[in-house]
XYZ file of C-alpha atoms in Angstrom:
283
model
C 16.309 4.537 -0.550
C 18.632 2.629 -2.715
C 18.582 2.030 -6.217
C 20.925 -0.336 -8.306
C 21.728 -0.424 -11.862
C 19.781 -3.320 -13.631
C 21.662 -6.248 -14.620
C 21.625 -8.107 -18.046
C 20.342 -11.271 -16.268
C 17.355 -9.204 -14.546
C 16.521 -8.268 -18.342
C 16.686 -11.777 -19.181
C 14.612 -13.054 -16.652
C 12.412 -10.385 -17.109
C 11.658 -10.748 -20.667
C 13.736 -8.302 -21.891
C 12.537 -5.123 -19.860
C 12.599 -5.071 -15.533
C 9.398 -4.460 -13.790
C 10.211 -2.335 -11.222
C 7.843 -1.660 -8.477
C 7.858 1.348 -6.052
C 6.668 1.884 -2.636
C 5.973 5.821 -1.462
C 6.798 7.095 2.101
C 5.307 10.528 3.134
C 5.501 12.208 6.385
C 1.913 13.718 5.455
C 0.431 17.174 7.075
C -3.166 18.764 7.743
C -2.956 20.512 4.265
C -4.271 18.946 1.638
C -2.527 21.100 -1.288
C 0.811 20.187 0.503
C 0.551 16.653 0.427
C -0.500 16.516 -2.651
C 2.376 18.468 -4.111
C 4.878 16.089 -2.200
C 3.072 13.217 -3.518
C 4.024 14.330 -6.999
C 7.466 15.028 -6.477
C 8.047 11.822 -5.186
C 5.981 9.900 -8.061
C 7.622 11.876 -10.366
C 11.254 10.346 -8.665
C 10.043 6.879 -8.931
C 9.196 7.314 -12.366
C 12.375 8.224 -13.109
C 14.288 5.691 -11.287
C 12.350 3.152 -13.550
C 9.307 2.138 -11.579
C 6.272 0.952 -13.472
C 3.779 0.428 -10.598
C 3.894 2.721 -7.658
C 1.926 2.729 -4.667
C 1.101 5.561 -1.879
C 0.231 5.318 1.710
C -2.598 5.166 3.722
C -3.819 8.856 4.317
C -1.081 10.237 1.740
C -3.904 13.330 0.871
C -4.471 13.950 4.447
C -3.278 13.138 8.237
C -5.446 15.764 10.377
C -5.532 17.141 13.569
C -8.709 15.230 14.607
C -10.330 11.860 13.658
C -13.153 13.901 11.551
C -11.181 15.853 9.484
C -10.959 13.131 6.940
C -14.655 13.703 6.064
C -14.377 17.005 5.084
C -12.511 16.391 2.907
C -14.322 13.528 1.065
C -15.244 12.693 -2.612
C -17.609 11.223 -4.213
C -16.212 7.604 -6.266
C -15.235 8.950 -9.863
C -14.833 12.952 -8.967
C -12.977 14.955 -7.381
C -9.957 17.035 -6.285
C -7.591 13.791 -4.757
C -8.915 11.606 -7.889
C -8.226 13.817 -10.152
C -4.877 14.021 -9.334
C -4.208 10.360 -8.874
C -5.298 9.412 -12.577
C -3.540 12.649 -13.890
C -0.144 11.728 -12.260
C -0.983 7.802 -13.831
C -1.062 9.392 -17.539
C 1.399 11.832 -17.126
C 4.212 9.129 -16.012
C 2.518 6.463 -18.181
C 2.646 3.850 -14.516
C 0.300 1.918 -12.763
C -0.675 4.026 -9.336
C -1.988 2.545 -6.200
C -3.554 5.731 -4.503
C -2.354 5.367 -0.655
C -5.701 5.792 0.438
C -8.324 8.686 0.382
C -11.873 9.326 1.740
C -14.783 8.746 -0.198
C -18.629 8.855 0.655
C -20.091 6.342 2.239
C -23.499 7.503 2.447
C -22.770 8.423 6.425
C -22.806 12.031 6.967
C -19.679 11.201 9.731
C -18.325 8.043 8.135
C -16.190 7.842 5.025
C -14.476 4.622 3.350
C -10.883 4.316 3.715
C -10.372 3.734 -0.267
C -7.627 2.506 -2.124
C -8.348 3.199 -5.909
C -6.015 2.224 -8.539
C -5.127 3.617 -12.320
C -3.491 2.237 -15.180
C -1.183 3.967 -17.802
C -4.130 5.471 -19.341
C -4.939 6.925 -16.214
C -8.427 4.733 -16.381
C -9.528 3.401 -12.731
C -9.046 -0.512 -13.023
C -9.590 -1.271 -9.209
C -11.036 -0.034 -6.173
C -10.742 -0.888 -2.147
C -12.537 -0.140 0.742
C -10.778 -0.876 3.984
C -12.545 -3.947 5.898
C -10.965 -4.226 8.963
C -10.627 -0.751 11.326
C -8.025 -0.346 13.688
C -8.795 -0.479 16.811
C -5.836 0.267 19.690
C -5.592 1.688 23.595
C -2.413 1.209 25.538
C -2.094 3.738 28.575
C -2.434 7.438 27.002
C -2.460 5.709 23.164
C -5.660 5.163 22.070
C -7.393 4.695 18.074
C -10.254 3.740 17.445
C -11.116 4.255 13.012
C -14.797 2.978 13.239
C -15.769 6.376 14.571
C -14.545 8.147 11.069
C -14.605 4.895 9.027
C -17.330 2.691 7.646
C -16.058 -0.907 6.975
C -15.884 -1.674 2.952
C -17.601 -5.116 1.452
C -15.669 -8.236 2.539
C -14.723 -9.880 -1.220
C -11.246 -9.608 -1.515
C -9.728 -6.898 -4.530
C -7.524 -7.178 -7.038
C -6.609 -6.407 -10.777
C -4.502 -7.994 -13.519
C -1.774 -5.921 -15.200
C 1.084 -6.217 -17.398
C 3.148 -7.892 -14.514
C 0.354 -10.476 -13.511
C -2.793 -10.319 -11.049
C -2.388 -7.724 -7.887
C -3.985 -8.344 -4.418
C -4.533 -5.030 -2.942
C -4.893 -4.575 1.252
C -4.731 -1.624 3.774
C -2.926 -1.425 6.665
C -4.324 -3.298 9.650
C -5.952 -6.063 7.007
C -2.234 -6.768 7.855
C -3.205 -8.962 10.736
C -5.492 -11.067 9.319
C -3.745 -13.865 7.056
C -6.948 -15.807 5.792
C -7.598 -12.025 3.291
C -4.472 -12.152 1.747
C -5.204 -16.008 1.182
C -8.559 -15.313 -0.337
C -6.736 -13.255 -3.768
C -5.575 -16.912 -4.943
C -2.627 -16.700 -7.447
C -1.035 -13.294 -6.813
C 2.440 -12.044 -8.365
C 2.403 -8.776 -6.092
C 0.074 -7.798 -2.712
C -0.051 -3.938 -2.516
C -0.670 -2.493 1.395
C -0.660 1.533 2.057
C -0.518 2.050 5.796
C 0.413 4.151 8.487
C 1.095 1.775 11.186
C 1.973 3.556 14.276
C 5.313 3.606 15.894
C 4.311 1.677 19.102
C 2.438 -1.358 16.849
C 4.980 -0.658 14.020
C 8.095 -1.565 15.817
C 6.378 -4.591 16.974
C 5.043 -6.193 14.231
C 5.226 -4.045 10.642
C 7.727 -6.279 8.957
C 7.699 -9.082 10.787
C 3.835 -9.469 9.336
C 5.003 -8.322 6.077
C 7.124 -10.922 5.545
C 5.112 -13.763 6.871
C 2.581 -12.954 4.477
C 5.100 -12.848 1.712
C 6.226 -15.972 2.647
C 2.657 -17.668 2.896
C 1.446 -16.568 -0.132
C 4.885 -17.039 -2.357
C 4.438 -13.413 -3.767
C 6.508 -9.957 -3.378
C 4.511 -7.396 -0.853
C 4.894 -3.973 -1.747
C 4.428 -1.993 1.832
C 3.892 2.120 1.570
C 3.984 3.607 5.051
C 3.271 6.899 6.494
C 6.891 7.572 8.482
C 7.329 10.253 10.601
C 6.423 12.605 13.376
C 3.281 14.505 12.012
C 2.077 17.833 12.789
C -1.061 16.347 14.449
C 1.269 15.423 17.261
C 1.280 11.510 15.842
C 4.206 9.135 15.171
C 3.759 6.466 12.608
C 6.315 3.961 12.027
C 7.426 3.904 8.232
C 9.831 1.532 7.449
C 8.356 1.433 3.642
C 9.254 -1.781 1.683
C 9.311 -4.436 -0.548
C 9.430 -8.213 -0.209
C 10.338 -10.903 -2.300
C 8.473 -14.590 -1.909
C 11.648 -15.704 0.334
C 11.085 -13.397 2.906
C 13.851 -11.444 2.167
C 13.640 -7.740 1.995
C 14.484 -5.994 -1.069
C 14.415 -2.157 -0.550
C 13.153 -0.172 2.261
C 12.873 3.522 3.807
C 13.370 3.529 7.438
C 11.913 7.368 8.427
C 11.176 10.148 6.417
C 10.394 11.283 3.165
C 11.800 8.847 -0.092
C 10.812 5.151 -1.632
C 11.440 1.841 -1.601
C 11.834 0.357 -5.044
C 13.017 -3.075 -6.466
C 11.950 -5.433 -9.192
C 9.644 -8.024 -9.699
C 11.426 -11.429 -10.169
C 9.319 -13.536 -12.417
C 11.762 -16.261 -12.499
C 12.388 -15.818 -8.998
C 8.879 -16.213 -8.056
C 7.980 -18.867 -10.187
C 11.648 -20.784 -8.870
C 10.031 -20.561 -5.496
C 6.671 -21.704 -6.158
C 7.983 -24.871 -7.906
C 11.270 -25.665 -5.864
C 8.788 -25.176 -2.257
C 5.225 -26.189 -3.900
C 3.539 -24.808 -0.435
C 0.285 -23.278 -2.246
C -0.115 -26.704 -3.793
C 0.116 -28.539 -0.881
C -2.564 -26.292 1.154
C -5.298 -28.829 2.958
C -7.750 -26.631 4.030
């Protein structure tokens, strides 16, 4: 993690005040009260290094031992345990908070929804994701396969306006398919919890990241799982944030910390009109 100090021409271009965005990395375990703790802490740090929207990873409550153990743990949309904590930790540090992703019913008795729910300063929920596209991977002894745990969500593409502009939100293998992250339209910022693993990670995490960044002339805020995990499983990490060049702007390679930079309005409306790309779209 690095953090710099802000310049006067960031709070120019910014309208006086920086919007600094923050991307969480956790190496999450099979206790929920654990994860949950070290997802505070590290909120608490981004807060206090100046971010105003901060987003979790995929699975940030809970990576268990088997597919399954997700369920048991799931809530019902508006109540609950991981909820309850999400909006409380949005009020108490006054930021907007992208909630990794948690289970919620799906009216399956062995399927949940891979969620993403978002909060505003208030601590209200403004947004809400269910993961469309399920991983699906077997190489040799490496093998995934999230449909058995996982219902699919609705296919209409989410996102919210807030006080830095409209907000595409995506989870982790959506990744790989370009024509959802073209669907949100004008976007400022594309949010994507994940927890890519290290074999498809190393491969293709930020080289994806920053094509889509680069399509869609918008910063990508990427929050990773990064680790080795007490279930035995490696995931990549490699947490970050993108500007509309392409170029990368923070990042957390393994481990425990954040990514955090700020969002450019100047810079990304300099790149819309100097490459007009999104205007000259055919199709």
């Amino acid at each position: 993690m690095q953090t710099k100090p802000v310049s006067t021409n960031e709070v120019n271009q910014n309208g006086g005040n920086p919007y600094k965005v923050a991307a969480i990395q956790m190496v999450s375990s099979t206790r929920l009260e654990d994860n949950l703790a070290r997802a505070g802490k590290l909120i608490a740090e981004a807060a206090a290094a100046g971010a105003r929207l901060i987003a979790l990873p995929e699975y940030f409550c809970l990576m268990g031992s088997h597919d399954h153990d997700k369920v048991g743990i799931r809530e019902p949309h508006g109540g609950g345990v991981i909820q309850d904590f999400l909006r409380d930790q949005a009020k108490r540090h006054g930021i907007w908070l992208v909630g990794g992703t948690l289970p919620l019913e799906s009216g399956e008795q062995d399927r949940i929804y891979n969620t993403s729910l978002v909060f505003d300063p208030e601590g209200r929920e403004v947004a809400r994701y269910d993961k469309i596209h399920l991983f699906g991977f077997s190489r040799g002894d490496e093998s995934y396969d999230e449909s058995v745990s996982i219902r699919p969500g609705d296919i209409a593409p989410r996102t919210f306006d807030s006080d830095m502009g409209k907000v595409g939100l995506a989870i982790c293998y959506d990744l790989r398919f370009p024509e959802l992250f073209r669907a949100f339209g004008d976007v400022s910022l594309i949010v994507l919890p994940a927890a890519f693993t290290y074999t498809t990670g190393s491969a293709h995490w930020e080289l994806l990241l920053r094509a889509r960044a680069v399509e869609n002339q918008c910063y990508v805020l990427a929050s990773a799982q990064g680790g080795r995990h007490e279930n035995g499983r490696r995931t990549w990490g490699h947490s970050m944030l993108i500007d509309p060049w392409g170029n990368v702007v923070d990042r957390v390679e393994e481990g425990e910390g954040f990514a955090i930079g700020t969002i450019d309005k100047a810079r990304l409306s300099a790149t819309r009109e100097s490459l007009p790309a999104l205007k000259h779209r055919r199709l």
